[in-house]
Amino acid sequence: MFEYTFQWRQAFRALPQMLEGALVTLQVAVLSMAMGVAIAVLLALMRNSSSPWLRAPATAWVEVARNTPALFQIYMAHFGLAGLGLYLDPFTALLAGITFNNAGYLCETFRGALRAIPGTQARAGRSLGMGAAQAFRLIVMPQMFRISFPPLTNQMVWAILMTSLGVTVGLATDLTGVTQDLNSRTFRTFELFALAAVLYYLIAKAVAGGARLLAWRLFRY
Amino acid sequence: MKPMLLAAGLAAAAGAAQADKLDDIIASGVLRCAVVLDFPPMGSRDADNNPVGFDVDYCNDLAAALGVTPEYVETPFPDRIPALVSGRADVGVASTSDTLERAKTIGFSIPYFAFTNVVLTRQDTGIASYEDLAGRTVGSVAGTFEGIALEEDVTEWGSGEFRPYQSQADVFLALSQGQIEATVVTNTVANAIIATGQYEGLTIAGDAPYLVDYVSLIALRNEEGLLDYLDLFVNQQVRTGRYQELYNLYVGEGPAPDLTIPGVYR
């Protein structure tokens, strides 16, 4: 199949550079998740509200985020917004694109979780003298996060893998960017991308494992 | 009788096993060329979406010399070598700079074209020469000869930013939008893109002080027979005047770039 001799030494020499790239990848993923969760909670509340003025923009966000490719969303953040005079550098454009995507998916996850929480919970809080916001923050939200934690972890892994799309808007510092740059200099395509694939796998595994530990600490009864 | 048949069969099998890429191409009747089609005038698409350009015609000539039909495998710049290695293409006619780093992986013919590089910018940036690029946000196609040289200079200047894009089209889009202030491209591409009028306000701001960018045909490194054939083919293209003819057709009137380097053998 391959008319090619694998040369691993050259690829392993590039490992330090690739690990630095992996750090940037993780950074984008973590930031996009943090912002994505915050926006998603807001979107979920807006979608559940009785005002159409709040529901409509949230619904539009979710529809576009979930039904268009992430690549398109990132491309729009870089080239699309620039057409309107708003310049996002590649890192910011990637972050904005993935955050947009994360928020859309997580909103629906949270909405599902909110439905699973009996309405009596909030009412019990209110009857103890809590305000609506207080009841939501102290009683409903913790349960919402507990229910939605596994899909939240999924989205985090998905965010890590989505960062690889940054290369299409000229990002050269994340794992894929570094790999692509090394690739076009040396043409050691298969070794370098195999190494990158292993790194992505390890990062995703580490995140999933870390999340499990965290869930065990946070959500035990 | 039987042992002789067996021996004849073995000889035939051994003969088949030794058929190299050149034999395979001739036998299959098809030459699959990896070409880059967002790099005018070397390779692009015409109004009917057909591949045209210097590289495309070069592939046609090579196929004609081999007596086979050409087939184009469009590859973006970073994907030229993967296309060869994975067996999707036989030969790369794709303006590939013959760096020593790449020669560790892939086989190069003698140079078949040579580029010089120029600074391409917008009229409103105030950039007038290569030195003015220091501290600016610049970009180029990832991993190209000029992209690597520009990135190294940006690192040396210690200010400004270099952005590598995945295709030439994205670089021009980024430049025209103002995402980057300038790029360094081969002179032929710069002239071609200004001539199309597709992006307004682009202008050439002098030469980039790089070495001449010699580009070669590429094939798998272990295909000696094919690489020898490519060397002779390039030589014949120059000798017969076809090289000059293609230059006049796609680049413009005037002498085509010299492909020899004084003072050294190939």
mmCIF file of N, CA and C in Angstrom, chain B residues 114-217:
data_model
loop_
_atom_site.group_PDB
_atom_site.id
_atom_site.type_symbol
_atom_site.label_atom_id
_atom_site.label_comp_id
_atom_site.label_asym_id
_atom_site.label_seq_id
_atom_site.Cartn_x
_atom_site.Cartn_y
_atom_site.Cartn_z
ATOM 1 N N ALA B 114 12.028 28.200 -12.545
ATOM 2 C CA ALA B 114 12.652 28.940 -11.454
ATOM 3 C C ALA B 114 11.849 30.207 -11.185
ATOM 4 N N PHE B 115 11.606 30.465 -9.913
ATOM 5 C CA PHE B 115 10.843 31.649 -9.526
ATOM 6 C C PHE B 115 11.735 32.642 -8.784
ATOM 7 N N THR B 116 11.392 33.916 -8.912
ATOM 8 C CA THR B 116 11.890 34.867 -7.920
ATOM 9 C C THR B 116 10.660 35.305 -7.136
ATOM 10 N N ASN B 117 10.881 35.870 -5.958
ATOM 11 C CA ASN B 117 9.744 36.214 -5.107
ATOM 12 C C ASN B 117 9.613 37.716 -4.938
ATOM 13 N N VAL B 118 8.365 38.166 -4.846
ATOM 14 C CA VAL B 118 8.097 39.588 -4.678
ATOM 15 C C VAL B 118 7.163 39.790 -3.490
ATOM 16 N N VAL B 119 7.152 41.025 -2.993
ATOM 17 C CA VAL B 119 6.236 41.387 -1.919
ATOM 18 C C VAL B 119 4.921 41.820 -2.550
ATOM 19 N N LEU B 120 3.827 41.211 -2.121
ATOM 20 C CA LEU B 120 2.509 41.612 -2.610
ATOM 21 C C LEU B 120 1.756 42.221 -1.434
ATOM 22 N N THR B 121 1.240 43.444 -1.625
ATOM 23 C CA THR B 121 0.564 44.123 -0.523
ATOM 24 C C THR B 121 -0.615 44.923 -1.072
ATOM 25 N N ARG B 122 -1.365 45.600 -0.183
ATOM 26 C CA ARG B 122 -2.423 46.488 -0.637
ATOM 27 C C ARG B 122 -1.855 47.905 -0.725
ATOM 28 N N GLN B 123 -2.459 48.719 -1.569
ATOM 29 C CA GLN B 123 -1.927 50.065 -1.770
ATOM 30 C C GLN B 123 -1.973 50.900 -0.498
ATOM 31 N N ASP B 124 -2.923 50.569 0.427
ATOM 32 C CA ASP B 124 -3.111 51.433 1.599
ATOM 33 C C ASP B 124 -2.212 51.071 2.789
ATOM 34 N N THR B 125 -1.301 50.110 2.634
ATOM 35 C CA THR B 125 -0.504 49.695 3.789
ATOM 36 C C THR B 125 0.772 50.504 3.967
ATOM 37 N N GLY B 126 1.201 51.223 2.899
ATOM 38 C CA GLY B 126 2.423 52.003 2.986
ATOM 39 C C GLY B 126 3.679 51.155 2.939
ATOM 40 N N ILE B 127 3.543 49.895 2.582
ATOM 41 C CA ILE B 127 4.717 49.023 2.456
ATOM 42 C C ILE B 127 5.305 49.210 1.072
ATOM 43 N N ALA B 128 6.608 49.549 1.034
ATOM 44 C CA ALA B 128 7.219 49.843 -0.257
ATOM 45 C C ALA B 128 8.351 48.881 -0.593
ATOM 46 N N SER B 129 8.819 48.138 0.399
ATOM 47 C CA SER B 129 9.907 47.212 0.124
ATOM 48 C C SER B 129 9.858 46.071 1.125
ATOM 49 N N TYR B 130 10.717 45.087 0.928
ATOM 50 C CA TYR B 130 10.720 43.928 1.812
ATOM 51 C C TYR B 130 11.047 44.325 3.249
ATOM 52 N N GLU B 131 11.942 45.307 3.409
ATOM 53 C CA GLU B 131 12.365 45.727 4.754
ATOM 54 C C GLU B 131 11.179 46.278 5.554
ATOM 55 N N ASP B 132 10.202 46.856 4.853
ATOM 56 C CA ASP B 132 9.031 47.429 5.533
ATOM 57 C C ASP B 132 8.151 46.363 6.179
ATOM 58 N N LEU B 133 8.402 45.091 5.877
ATOM 59 C CA LEU B 133 7.554 44.036 6.427
ATOM 60 C C LEU B 133 7.830 43.793 7.912
ATOM 61 N N ALA B 134 8.976 44.240 8.394
ATOM 62 C CA ALA B 134 9.330 44.030 9.810
ATOM 63 C C ALA B 134 8.243 44.608 10.703
ATOM 64 N N GLY B 135 7.750 43.825 11.633
ATOM 65 C CA GLY B 135 6.751 44.291 12.581
ATOM 66 C C GLY B 135 5.322 44.220 12.082
ATOM 67 N N ARG B 136 5.137 43.772 10.846
ATOM 68 C CA ARG B 136 3.781 43.705 10.285
ATOM 69 C C ARG B 136 3.205 42.291 10.422
ATOM 70 N N THR B 137 1.901 42.197 10.220
ATOM 71 C CA THR B 137 1.265 40.887 10.155
ATOM 72 C C THR B 137 1.287 40.422 8.710
ATOM 73 N N VAL B 138 2.006 39.346 8.461
ATOM 74 C CA VAL B 138 2.155 38.855 7.097
ATOM 75 C C VAL B 138 1.728 37.392 7.047
ATOM 76 N N GLY B 139 1.536 36.891 5.840
ATOM 77 C CA GLY B 139 1.108 35.495 5.716
ATOM 78 C C GLY B 139 1.548 34.911 4.395
ATOM 79 N N SER B 140 1.457 33.598 4.309
ATOM 80 C CA SER B 140 1.816 32.913 3.081
ATOM 81 C C SER B 140 1.248 31.502 3.136
ATOM 82 N N VAL B 141 1.451 30.740 2.071
ATOM 83 C CA VAL B 141 0.968 29.356 2.094
ATOM 84 C C VAL B 141 1.921 28.520 2.940
ATOM 85 N N ALA B 142 1.358 27.728 3.848
ATOM 86 C CA ALA B 142 2.166 26.936 4.768
ATOM 87 C C ALA B 142 3.159 26.062 4.029
ATOM 88 N N GLY B 143 4.415 26.146 4.461
ATOM 89 C CA GLY B 143 5.402 25.182 3.990
ATOM 90 C C GLY B 143 5.961 25.410 2.602
ATOM 91 N N THR B 144 5.562 26.498 1.924
ATOM 92 C CA THR B 144 6.157 26.773 0.622
ATOM 93 C C THR B 144 7.538 27.388 0.834
ATOM 94 N N PHE B 145 8.333 27.406 -0.230
ATOM 95 C CA PHE B 145 9.690 27.965 -0.182
ATOM 96 C C PHE B 145 9.654 29.373 0.407
ATOM 97 N N GLU B 146 8.772 30.226 -0.168
ATOM 98 C CA GLU B 146 8.733 31.618 0.280
ATOM 99 C C GLU B 146 8.093 31.734 1.670
ATOM 100 N N GLY B 147 7.163 30.815 1.969
ATOM 101 C CA GLY B 147 6.527 30.824 3.284
ATOM 102 C C GLY B 147 7.528 30.529 4.386
ATOM 103 N N ILE B 148 8.376 29.546 4.146
ATOM 104 C CA ILE B 148 9.393 29.169 5.136
ATOM 105 C C ILE B 148 10.389 30.314 5.324
ATOM 106 N N ALA B 149 10.809 30.932 4.198
ATOM 107 C CA ALA B 149 11.781 32.027 4.274
ATOM 108 C C ALA B 149 11.194 33.220 5.024
ATOM 109 N N LEU B 150 9.935 33.546 4.735
ATOM 110 C CA LEU B 150 9.284 34.687 5.379
ATOM 111 C C LEU B 150 9.106 34.438 6.879
ATOM 112 N N GLU B 151 8.693 33.218 7.234
ATOM 113 C CA GLU B 151 8.492 32.883 8.644
ATOM 114 C C GLU B 151 9.803 33.019 9.418
ATOM 115 N N GLU B 152 10.901 32.581 8.792
ATOM 116 C CA GLU B 152 12.194 32.680 9.466
ATOM 117 C C GLU B 152 12.571 34.138 9.702
ATOM 118 N N ASP B 153 12.301 34.999 8.699
ATOM 119 C CA ASP B 153 12.625 36.413 8.859
ATOM 120 C C ASP B 153 11.758 37.065 9.928
ATOM 121 N N VAL B 154 10.476 36.702 9.976
ATOM 122 C CA VAL B 154 9.581 37.262 10.996
ATOM 123 C C VAL B 154 10.092 36.885 12.393
ATOM 124 N N THR B 155 10.530 35.638 12.539
ATOM 125 C CA THR B 155 11.087 35.191 13.808
ATOM 126 C C THR B 155 12.329 36.006 14.153
ATOM 127 N N GLU B 156 13.152 36.276 13.126
ATOM 128 C CA GLU B 156 14.390 37.016 13.349
ATOM 129 C C GLU B 156 14.106 38.470 13.729
ATOM 130 N N TRP B 157 13.094 39.076 13.066
ATOM 131 C CA TRP B 157 12.739 40.468 13.374
ATOM 132 C C TRP B 157 12.224 40.584 14.802
ATOM 133 N N GLY B 158 11.612 39.521 15.299
ATOM 134 C CA GLY B 158 11.151 39.511 16.686
ATOM 135 C C GLY B 158 9.876 40.294 16.919
ATOM 136 N N SER B 159 9.302 40.883 15.883
ATOM 137 C CA SER B 159 8.015 41.568 16.042
ATOM 138 C C SER B 159 7.160 41.240 14.822
ATOM 139 N N GLY B 160 5.873 41.590 14.902
ATOM 140 C CA GLY B 160 4.973 41.214 13.814
ATOM 141 C C GLY B 160 4.555 39.768 13.964
ATOM 142 N N GLU B 161 3.821 39.268 12.973
ATOM 143 C CA GLU B 161 3.275 37.921 13.080
ATOM 144 C C GLU B 161 3.250 37.264 11.707
ATOM 145 N N PHE B 162 3.494 35.952 11.686
ATOM 146 C CA PHE B 162 3.396 35.204 10.442
ATOM 147 C C PHE B 162 2.213 34.253 10.516
ATOM 148 N N ARG B 163 1.353 34.273 9.506
ATOM 149 C CA ARG B 163 0.207 33.360 9.479
ATOM 150 C C ARG B 163 0.283 32.440 8.268
ATOM 151 N N PRO B 164 0.389 31.137 8.517
ATOM 152 C CA PRO B 164 0.414 30.193 7.402
ATOM 153 C C PRO B 164 -0.991 29.765 7.023
ATOM 154 N N TYR B 165 -1.354 29.915 5.758
ATOM 155 C CA TYR B 165 -2.666 29.450 5.304
ATOM 156 C C TYR B 165 -2.506 28.169 4.505
ATOM 157 N N GLN B 166 -3.618 27.479 4.294
ATOM 158 C CA GLN B 166 -3.550 26.175 3.644
ATOM 159 C C GLN B 166 -3.607 26.261 2.126
ATOM 160 N N SER B 167 -4.023 27.382 1.591
ATOM 161 C CA SER B 167 -4.040 27.490 0.134
ATOM 162 C C SER B 167 -3.735 28.922 -0.276
ATOM 163 N N GLN B 168 -3.309 29.071 -1.537
ATOM 164 C CA GLN B 168 -2.986 30.394 -2.064
ATOM 165 C C GLN B 168 -4.235 31.281 -2.082
ATOM 166 N N ALA B 169 -5.380 30.666 -2.368
ATOM 167 C CA ALA B 169 -6.626 31.440 -2.424
ATOM 168 C C ALA B 169 -6.928 32.084 -1.066
ATOM 169 N N ASP B 170 -6.707 31.354 0.031
ATOM 170 C CA ASP B 170 -6.953 31.897 1.365
ATOM 171 C C ASP B 170 -6.008 33.057 1.675
ATOM 172 N N VAL B 171 -4.772 32.977 1.185
ATOM 173 C CA VAL B 171 -3.810 34.053 1.415
ATOM 174 C C VAL B 171 -4.300 35.337 0.742
ATOM 175 N N PHE B 172 -4.748 35.219 -0.511
ATOM 176 C CA PHE B 172 -5.225 36.395 -1.230
ATOM 177 C C PHE B 172 -6.478 36.970 -0.570
ATOM 178 N N LEU B 173 -7.357 36.096 -0.108
ATOM 179 C CA LEU B 173 -8.564 36.548 0.585
ATOM 180 C C LEU B 173 -8.182 37.304 1.854
ATOM 181 N N ALA B 174 -7.274 36.717 2.643
ATOM 182 C CA ALA B 174 -6.834 37.342 3.889
ATOM 183 C C ALA B 174 -6.171 38.692 3.609
ATOM 184 N N LEU B 175 -5.401 38.766 2.530
ATOM 185 C CA LEU B 175 -4.712 40.009 2.176
ATOM 186 C C LEU B 175 -5.716 41.076 1.748
ATOM 187 N N SER B 176 -6.653 40.696 0.922
ATOM 188 C CA SER B 176 -7.604 41.689 0.419
ATOM 189 C C SER B 176 -8.535 42.167 1.529
ATOM 190 N N GLN B 177 -8.814 41.294 2.512
ATOM 191 C CA GLN B 177 -9.687 41.685 3.631
ATOM 192 C C GLN B 177 -8.966 42.527 4.675
ATOM 193 N N GLY B 178 -7.631 42.436 4.674
ATOM 194 C CA GLY B 178 -6.874 43.153 5.682
ATOM 195 C C GLY B 178 -6.493 42.308 6.887
ATOM 196 N N GLN B 179 -6.739 41.011 6.826
ATOM 197 C CA GLN B 179 -6.297 40.114 7.909
ATOM 198 C C GLN B 179 -4.777 40.117 7.991
ATOM 199 N N ILE B 180 -4.133 40.146 6.847
ATOM 200 C CA ILE B 180 -2.681 40.295 6.799
ATOM 201 C C ILE B 180 -2.380 41.514 5.942
ATOM 202 N N GLU B 181 -1.182 42.095 6.177
ATOM 203 C CA GLU B 181 -0.865 43.342 5.473
ATOM 204 C C GLU B 181 -0.079 43.099 4.199
ATOM 205 N N ALA B 182 0.600 41.962 4.152
ATOM 206 C CA ALA B 182 1.371 41.664 2.954
ATOM 207 C C ALA B 182 1.678 40.185 2.907
ATOM 208 N N THR B 183 2.072 39.726 1.727
ATOM 209 C CA THR B 183 2.526 38.352 1.581
ATOM 210 C C THR B 183 3.713 38.364 0.642
ATOM 211 N N VAL B 184 4.468 37.297 0.667
ATOM 212 C CA VAL B 184 5.530 37.145 -0.323
ATOM 213 C C VAL B 184 5.129 35.990 -1.220
ATOM 214 N N VAL B 185 5.044 36.265 -2.526
ATOM 215 C CA VAL B 185 4.671 35.201 -3.464
ATOM 216 C C VAL B 185 5.614 35.214 -4.652
ATOM 217 N N THR B 186 5.558 34.158 -5.428
ATOM 218 C CA THR B 186 6.373 34.098 -6.634
ATOM 219 C C THR B 186 5.893 35.180 -7.595
ATOM 220 N N ASN B 187 6.850 35.742 -8.338
ATOM 221 C CA ASN B 187 6.556 36.848 -9.237
ATOM 222 C C ASN B 187 5.428 36.528 -10.214
ATOM 223 N N THR B 188 5.419 35.276 -10.701
ATOM 224 C CA THR B 188 4.412 34.905 -11.698
ATOM 225 C C THR B 188 2.999 34.955 -11.119
ATOM 226 N N VAL B 189 2.873 34.449 -9.883
ATOM 227 C CA VAL B 189 1.563 34.446 -9.235
ATOM 228 C C VAL B 189 1.100 35.873 -8.967
ATOM 229 N N ALA B 190 2.023 36.712 -8.492
ATOM 230 C CA ALA B 190 1.675 38.096 -8.180
ATOM 231 C C ALA B 190 1.135 38.803 -9.427
ATOM 232 N N ASN B 191 1.851 38.633 -10.545
ATOM 233 C CA ASN B 191 1.407 39.276 -11.785
ATOM 234 C C ASN B 191 0.064 38.732 -12.240
ATOM 235 N N ALA B 192 -0.081 37.422 -12.140
ATOM 236 C CA ALA B 192 -1.319 36.794 -12.607
ATOM 237 C C ALA B 192 -2.515 37.258 -11.787
ATOM 238 N N ILE B 193 -2.340 37.350 -10.450
ATOM 239 C CA ILE B 193 -3.488 37.675 -9.606
ATOM 240 C C ILE B 193 -3.871 39.149 -9.763
ATOM 241 N N ILE B 194 -2.870 40.017 -9.996
ATOM 242 C CA ILE B 194 -3.194 41.428 -10.235
ATOM 243 C C ILE B 194 -3.898 41.566 -11.586
ATOM 244 N N ALA B 195 -3.417 40.794 -12.565
ATOM 245 C CA ALA B 195 -3.993 40.865 -13.910
ATOM 246 C C ALA B 195 -5.470 40.450 -13.925
ATOM 247 N N THR B 196 -5.855 39.517 -13.044
ATOM 248 C CA THR B 196 -7.245 39.072 -13.055
ATOM 249 C C THR B 196 -8.192 40.154 -12.532
ATOM 250 N N GLY B 197 -7.666 41.091 -11.702
ATOM 251 C CA GLY B 197 -8.512 42.136 -11.144
ATOM 252 C C GLY B 197 -9.515 41.622 -10.132
ATOM 253 N N GLN B 198 -9.331 40.378 -9.685
ATOM 254 C CA GLN B 198 -10.260 39.746 -8.758
ATOM 255 C C GLN B 198 -10.235 40.432 -7.391
ATOM 256 N N TYR B 199 -9.053 40.853 -6.988
ATOM 257 C CA TYR B 199 -8.908 41.559 -5.710
ATOM 258 C C TYR B 199 -8.421 42.968 -6.013
ATOM 259 N N GLU B 200 -9.163 43.962 -5.543
ATOM 260 C CA GLU B 200 -8.804 45.340 -5.867
ATOM 261 C C GLU B 200 -7.710 45.870 -4.951
ATOM 262 N N GLY B 201 -6.903 46.779 -5.488
ATOM 263 C CA GLY B 201 -5.942 47.503 -4.661
ATOM 264 C C GLY B 201 -4.669 46.746 -4.330
ATOM 265 N N LEU B 202 -4.455 45.592 -4.951
ATOM 266 C CA LEU B 202 -3.212 44.865 -4.690
ATOM 267 C C LEU B 202 -2.079 45.454 -5.523
ATOM 268 N N THR B 203 -0.888 45.447 -4.946
ATOM 269 C CA THR B 203 0.244 46.005 -5.663
ATOM 270 C C THR B 203 1.527 45.277 -5.269
ATOM 271 N N ILE B 204 2.490 45.272 -6.176
ATOM 272 C CA ILE B 204 3.777 44.623 -5.902
ATOM 273 C C ILE B 204 4.732 45.665 -5.322
ATOM 274 N N ALA B 205 5.366 45.326 -4.187
ATOM 275 C CA ALA B 205 6.262 46.272 -3.523
ATOM 276 C C ALA B 205 7.689 45.742 -3.519
ATOM 277 N N GLY B 206 8.219 45.500 -4.685
ATOM 278 C CA GLY B 206 9.632 45.120 -4.782
ATOM 279 C C GLY B 206 9.899 43.640 -4.583
ATOM 280 N N ASP B 207 11.170 43.275 -4.824
ATOM 281 C CA ASP B 207 11.578 41.877 -4.731
ATOM 282 C C ASP B 207 11.830 41.474 -3.289
ATOM 283 N N ALA B 208 11.656 40.193 -3.013
ATOM 284 C CA ALA B 208 12.077 39.638 -1.727
ATOM 285 C C ALA B 208 13.493 39.111 -1.909
ATOM 286 N N PRO B 209 14.379 39.406 -0.970
ATOM 287 C CA PRO B 209 15.790 39.048 -1.157
ATOM 288 C C PRO B 209 16.063 37.587 -0.860
ATOM 289 N N TYR B 210 15.356 36.709 -1.529
ATOM 290 C CA TYR B 210 15.583 35.276 -1.306
ATOM 291 C C TYR B 210 16.432 34.713 -2.440
ATOM 292 N N LEU B 211 16.946 33.509 -2.218
ATOM 293 C CA LEU B 211 17.624 32.791 -3.295
ATOM 294 C C LEU B 211 16.602 32.498 -4.389
ATOM 295 N N VAL B 212 17.106 32.248 -5.628
ATOM 296 C CA VAL B 212 16.197 31.839 -6.697
ATOM 297 C C VAL B 212 15.547 30.523 -6.293
ATOM 298 N N ASP B 213 14.244 30.449 -6.480
ATOM 299 C CA ASP B 213 13.471 29.275 -6.063
ATOM 300 C C ASP B 213 13.349 28.304 -7.238
ATOM 301 N N TYR B 214 14.274 27.339 -7.294
ATOM 302 C CA TYR B 214 14.219 26.337 -8.366
ATOM 303 C C TYR B 214 13.192 25.279 -8.008
ATOM 304 N N VAL B 215 12.342 24.929 -8.951
ATOM 305 C CA VAL B 215 11.327 23.905 -8.674
ATOM 306 C C VAL B 215 11.509 22.715 -9.619
ATOM 307 N N SER B 216 11.201 21.546 -9.107
ATOM 308 C CA SER B 216 11.452 20.309 -9.837
ATOM 309 C C SER B 216 10.199 19.460 -9.933
ATOM 310 N N LEU B 217 10.243 18.510 -10.862
ATOM 311 C CA LEU B 217 9.225 17.465 -10.882
ATOM 312 C C LEU B 217 9.561 16.494 -9.755
#
